[in-house]
CSV table of C-alpha atoms in Angstrom, one decimal:
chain,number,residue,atom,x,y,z
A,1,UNK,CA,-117.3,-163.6,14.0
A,2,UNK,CA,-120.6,-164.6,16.1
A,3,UNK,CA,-123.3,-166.5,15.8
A,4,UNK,CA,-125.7,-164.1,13.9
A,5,UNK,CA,-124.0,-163.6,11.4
A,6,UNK,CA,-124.4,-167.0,10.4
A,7,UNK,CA,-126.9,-168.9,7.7
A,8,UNK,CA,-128.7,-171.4,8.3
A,9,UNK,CA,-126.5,-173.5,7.0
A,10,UNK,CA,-123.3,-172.5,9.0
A,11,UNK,CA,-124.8,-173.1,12.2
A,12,UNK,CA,-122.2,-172.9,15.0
A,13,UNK,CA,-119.3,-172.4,12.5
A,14,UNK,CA,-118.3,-169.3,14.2
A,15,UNK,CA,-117.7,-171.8,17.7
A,16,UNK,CA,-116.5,-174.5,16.1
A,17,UNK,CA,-113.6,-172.1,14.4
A,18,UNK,CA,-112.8,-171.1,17.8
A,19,UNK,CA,-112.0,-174.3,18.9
A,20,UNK,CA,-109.7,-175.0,15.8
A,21,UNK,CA,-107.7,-171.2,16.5
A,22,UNK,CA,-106.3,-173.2,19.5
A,23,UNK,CA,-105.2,-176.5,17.9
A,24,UNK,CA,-102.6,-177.3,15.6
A,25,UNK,CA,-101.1,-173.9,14.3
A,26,UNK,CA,-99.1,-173.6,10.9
A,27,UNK,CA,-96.2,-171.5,13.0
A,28,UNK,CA,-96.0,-173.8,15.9
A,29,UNK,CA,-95.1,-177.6,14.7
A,30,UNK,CA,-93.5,-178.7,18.0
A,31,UNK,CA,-95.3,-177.7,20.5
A,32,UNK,CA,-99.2,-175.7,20.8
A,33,UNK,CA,-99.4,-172.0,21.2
A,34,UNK,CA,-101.6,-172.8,24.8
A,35,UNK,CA,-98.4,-174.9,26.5
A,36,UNK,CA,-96.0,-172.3,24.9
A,37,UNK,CA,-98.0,-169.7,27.0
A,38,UNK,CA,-98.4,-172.0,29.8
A,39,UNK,CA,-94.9,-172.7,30.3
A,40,UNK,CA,-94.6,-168.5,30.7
A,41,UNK,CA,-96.8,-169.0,33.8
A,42,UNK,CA,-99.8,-167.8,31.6
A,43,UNK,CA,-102.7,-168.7,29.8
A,44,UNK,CA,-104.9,-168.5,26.4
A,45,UNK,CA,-107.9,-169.3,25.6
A,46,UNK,CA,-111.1,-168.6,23.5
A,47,UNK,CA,-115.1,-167.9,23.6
A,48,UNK,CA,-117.8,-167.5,21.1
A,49,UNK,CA,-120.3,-165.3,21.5
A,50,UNK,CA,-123.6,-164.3,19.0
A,51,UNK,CA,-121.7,-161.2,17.8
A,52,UNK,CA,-117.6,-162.1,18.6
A,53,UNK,CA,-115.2,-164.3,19.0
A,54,UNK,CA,-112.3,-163.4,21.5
A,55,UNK,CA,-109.0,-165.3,21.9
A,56,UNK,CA,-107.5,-164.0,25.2
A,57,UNK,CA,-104.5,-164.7,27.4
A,58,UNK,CA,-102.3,-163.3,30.4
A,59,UNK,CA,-98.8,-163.3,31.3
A,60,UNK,CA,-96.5,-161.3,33.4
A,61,UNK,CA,-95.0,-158.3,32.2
A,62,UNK,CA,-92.4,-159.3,30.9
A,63,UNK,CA,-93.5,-161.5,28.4
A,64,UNK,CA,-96.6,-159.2,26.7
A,65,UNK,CA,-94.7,-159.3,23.9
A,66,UNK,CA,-94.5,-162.7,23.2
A,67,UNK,CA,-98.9,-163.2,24.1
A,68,UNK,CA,-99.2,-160.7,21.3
A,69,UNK,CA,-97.1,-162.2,18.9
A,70,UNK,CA,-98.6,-165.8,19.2
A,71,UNK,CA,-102.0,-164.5,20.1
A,72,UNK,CA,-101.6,-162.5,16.1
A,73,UNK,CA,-100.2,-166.1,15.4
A,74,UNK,CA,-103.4,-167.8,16.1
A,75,UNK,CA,-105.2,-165.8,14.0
A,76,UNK,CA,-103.1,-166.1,11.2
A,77,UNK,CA,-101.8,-169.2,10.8
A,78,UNK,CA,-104.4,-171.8,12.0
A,79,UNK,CA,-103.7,-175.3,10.4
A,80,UNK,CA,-107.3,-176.7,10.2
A,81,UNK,CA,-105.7,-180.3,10.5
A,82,UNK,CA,-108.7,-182.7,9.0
A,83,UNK,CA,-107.9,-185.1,12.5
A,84,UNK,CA,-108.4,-181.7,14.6
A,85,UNK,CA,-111.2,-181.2,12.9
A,86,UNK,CA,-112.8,-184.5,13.3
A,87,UNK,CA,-111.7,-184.8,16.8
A,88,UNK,CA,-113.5,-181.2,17.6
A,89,UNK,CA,-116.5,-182.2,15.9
A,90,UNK,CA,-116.8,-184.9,18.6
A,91,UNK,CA,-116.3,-182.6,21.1
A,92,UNK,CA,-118.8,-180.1,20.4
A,93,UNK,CA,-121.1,-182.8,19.6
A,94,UNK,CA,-120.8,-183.6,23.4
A,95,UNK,CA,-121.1,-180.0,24.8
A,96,UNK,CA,-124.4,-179.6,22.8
A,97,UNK,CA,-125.7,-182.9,24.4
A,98,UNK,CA,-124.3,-181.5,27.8
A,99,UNK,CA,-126.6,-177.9,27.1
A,100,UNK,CA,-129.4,-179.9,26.2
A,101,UNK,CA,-129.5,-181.4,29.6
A,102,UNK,CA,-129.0,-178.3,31.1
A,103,UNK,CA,-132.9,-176.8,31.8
A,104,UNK,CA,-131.8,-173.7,32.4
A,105,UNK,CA,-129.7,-173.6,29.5
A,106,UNK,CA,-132.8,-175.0,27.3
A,107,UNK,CA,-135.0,-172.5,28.7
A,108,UNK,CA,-132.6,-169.6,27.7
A,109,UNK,CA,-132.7,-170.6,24.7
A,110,UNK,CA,-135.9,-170.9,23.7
A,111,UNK,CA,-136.8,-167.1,25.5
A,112,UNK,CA,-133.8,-166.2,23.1
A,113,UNK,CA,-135.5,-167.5,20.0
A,114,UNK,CA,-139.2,-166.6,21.2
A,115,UNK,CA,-137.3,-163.0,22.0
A,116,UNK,CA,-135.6,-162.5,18.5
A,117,UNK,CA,-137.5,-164.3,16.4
A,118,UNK,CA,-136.7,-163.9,12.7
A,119,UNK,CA,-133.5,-162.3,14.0
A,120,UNK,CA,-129.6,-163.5,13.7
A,121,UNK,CA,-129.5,-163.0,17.5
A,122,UNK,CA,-131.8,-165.8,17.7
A,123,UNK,CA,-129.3,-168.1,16.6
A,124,UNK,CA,-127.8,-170.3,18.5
A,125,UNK,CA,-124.0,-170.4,19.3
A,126,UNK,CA,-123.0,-174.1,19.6
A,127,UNK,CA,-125.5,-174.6,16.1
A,128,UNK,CA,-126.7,-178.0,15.8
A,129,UNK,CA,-125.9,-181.3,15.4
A,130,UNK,CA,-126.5,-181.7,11.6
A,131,UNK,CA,-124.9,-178.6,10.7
A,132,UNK,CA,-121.5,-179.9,13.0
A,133,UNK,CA,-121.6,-183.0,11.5
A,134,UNK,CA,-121.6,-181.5,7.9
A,135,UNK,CA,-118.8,-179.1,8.0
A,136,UNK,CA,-115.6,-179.6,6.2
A,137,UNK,CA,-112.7,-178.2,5.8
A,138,UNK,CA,-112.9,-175.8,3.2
A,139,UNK,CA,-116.4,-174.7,4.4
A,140,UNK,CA,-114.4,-173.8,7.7
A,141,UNK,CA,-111.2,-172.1,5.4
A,142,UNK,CA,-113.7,-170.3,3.2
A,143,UNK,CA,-115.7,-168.6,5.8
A,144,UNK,CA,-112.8,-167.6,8.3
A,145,UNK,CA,-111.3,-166.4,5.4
A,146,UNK,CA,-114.2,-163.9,5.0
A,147,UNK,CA,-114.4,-163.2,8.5
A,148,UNK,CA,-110.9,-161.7,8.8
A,149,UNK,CA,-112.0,-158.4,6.7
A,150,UNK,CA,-114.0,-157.7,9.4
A,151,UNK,CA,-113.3,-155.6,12.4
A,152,UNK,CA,-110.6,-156.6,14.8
A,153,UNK,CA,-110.0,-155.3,18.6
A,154,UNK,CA,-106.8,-155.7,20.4
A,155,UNK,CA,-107.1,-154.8,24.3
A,156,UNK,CA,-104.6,-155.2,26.1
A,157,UNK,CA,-103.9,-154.2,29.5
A,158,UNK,CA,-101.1,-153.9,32.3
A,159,UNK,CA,-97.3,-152.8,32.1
A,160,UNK,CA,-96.3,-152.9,28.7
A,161,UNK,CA,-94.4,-150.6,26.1
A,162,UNK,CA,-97.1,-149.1,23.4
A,163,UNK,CA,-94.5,-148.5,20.6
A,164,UNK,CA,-93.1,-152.4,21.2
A,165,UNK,CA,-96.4,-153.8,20.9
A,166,UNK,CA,-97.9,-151.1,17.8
A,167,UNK,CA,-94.8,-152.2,16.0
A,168,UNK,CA,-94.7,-156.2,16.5
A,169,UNK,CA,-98.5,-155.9,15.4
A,170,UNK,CA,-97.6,-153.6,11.8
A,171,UNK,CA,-94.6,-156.7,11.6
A,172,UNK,CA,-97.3,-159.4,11.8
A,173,UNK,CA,-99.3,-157.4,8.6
A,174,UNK,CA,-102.4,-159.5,9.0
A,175,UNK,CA,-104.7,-156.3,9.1
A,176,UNK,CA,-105.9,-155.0,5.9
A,177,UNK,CA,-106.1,-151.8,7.6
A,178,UNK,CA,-103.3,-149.9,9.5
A,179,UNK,CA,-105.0,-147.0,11.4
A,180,UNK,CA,-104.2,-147.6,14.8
A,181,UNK,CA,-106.3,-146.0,17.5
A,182,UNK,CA,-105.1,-146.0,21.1
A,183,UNK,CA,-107.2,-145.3,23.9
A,184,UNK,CA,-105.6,-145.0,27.4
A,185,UNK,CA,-108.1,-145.4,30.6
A,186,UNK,CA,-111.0,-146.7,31.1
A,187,UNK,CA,-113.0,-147.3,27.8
A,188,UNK,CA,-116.9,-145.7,27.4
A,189,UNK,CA,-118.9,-145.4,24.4
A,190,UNK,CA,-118.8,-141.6,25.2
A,191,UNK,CA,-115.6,-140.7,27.5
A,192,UNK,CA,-112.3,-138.8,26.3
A,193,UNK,CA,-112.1,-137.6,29.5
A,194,UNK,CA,-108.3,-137.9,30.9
A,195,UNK,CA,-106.7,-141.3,31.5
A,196,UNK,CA,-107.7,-142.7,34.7
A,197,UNK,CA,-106.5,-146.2,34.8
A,198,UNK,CA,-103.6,-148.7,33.7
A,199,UNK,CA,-105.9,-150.2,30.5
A,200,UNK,CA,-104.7,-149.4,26.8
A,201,UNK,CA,-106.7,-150.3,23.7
A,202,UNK,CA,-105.5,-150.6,20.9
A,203,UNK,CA,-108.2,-150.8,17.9
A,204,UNK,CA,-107.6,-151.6,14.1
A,205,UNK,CA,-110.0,-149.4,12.4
């Protein structure tokens, strides 16, 4: 879920479905998944980019567990609350208006559309204002739908027990397929070579 895989049409969706993975969740009525982490000493958060979207988040230790159950909760169980909508419309109307008074960001942009032009990677992350302004929710339902038959990376790293965490994700069954490939060390398009670090991925294929 990135920005060039988007029409014309859905312009910024991809971002705008970021920021609605860390509002109100269907799981979590009493408090939000960010202050349930936060209180754990840790964090979550999210970024678009024009190929993925990542939801990350770090605790200690001891409560891996719990980040990868409510980081697999995110994904599956966003409410898309019509006020969270409307209230994240606002604010990504704001951070376009903030861009486009940033020159440097302006200028990136249009060496990125000069660069790739007539190509997805020339779109633009945040979209633009119309498109923001047009979304609804089932527009936003409908294509995250879509998007979750796509791909999906888990990497986690740090002190944690592979087995736990492969087994609380085959629990959660949100994948629609269950190969699970884990790579220990340091990941390289092109290295097998013997683990070399503390980092673990864990890939659904």
């Amino acid at each position: 879920m990135g920005s060039k895989f988007e029409q014309e049409e859905e312009s910024g969706i991809s971002h705008f479905i970021e920021h609605m993975l860390l509002t109100s969740n269907l799981k979590y009525h009493k408090t939000s998944t960010r202050q349930i982490v936060e209180d754990l000493g840790g964090f979550i958060n999210a970024f678009t980019t024009k190929e993925f979207t990542c939801i990350h988040g770090k605790v200690i230790s001891e409560y891996s567990e719990i980040l990868v159950e409510i980081l697999i909760d995110i994904i599956k169980y966003p409410a898309f609350k019509q006020e969270d909508i409307e209230r994240e419309k606002n604010v990504i109307l704001n951070e376009i208006q903030s861009f486009n008074n940033n020159g440097m960001h302006v200028c990136q942009q249009k060496l990125l559309k000069n660069l790739f032009k007539g190509h997805p990677l020339s779109n633009e992350i945040l979209g633009n204002r119309d498109s923001i302004r047009k979304f609804n929710r089932e527009q936003l339902i409908e294509y995250y739908l879509e998007t979750l038959n796509r791909e999906i990376v888990i990497c986690i790293t740090g002190d944690f027990d592979e087995e736990r965490i492969i087994d609380i994700i085959n629990k959660k069954d949100i994948f629609n397929k269950k190969d699970i490939y884990i790579q220990i060390g340091i990941l390289t398009s092109d290295s097998h070579s013997t683990p070399h670090a503390a980092q673990h991925l864990i890939r659904v294929l």
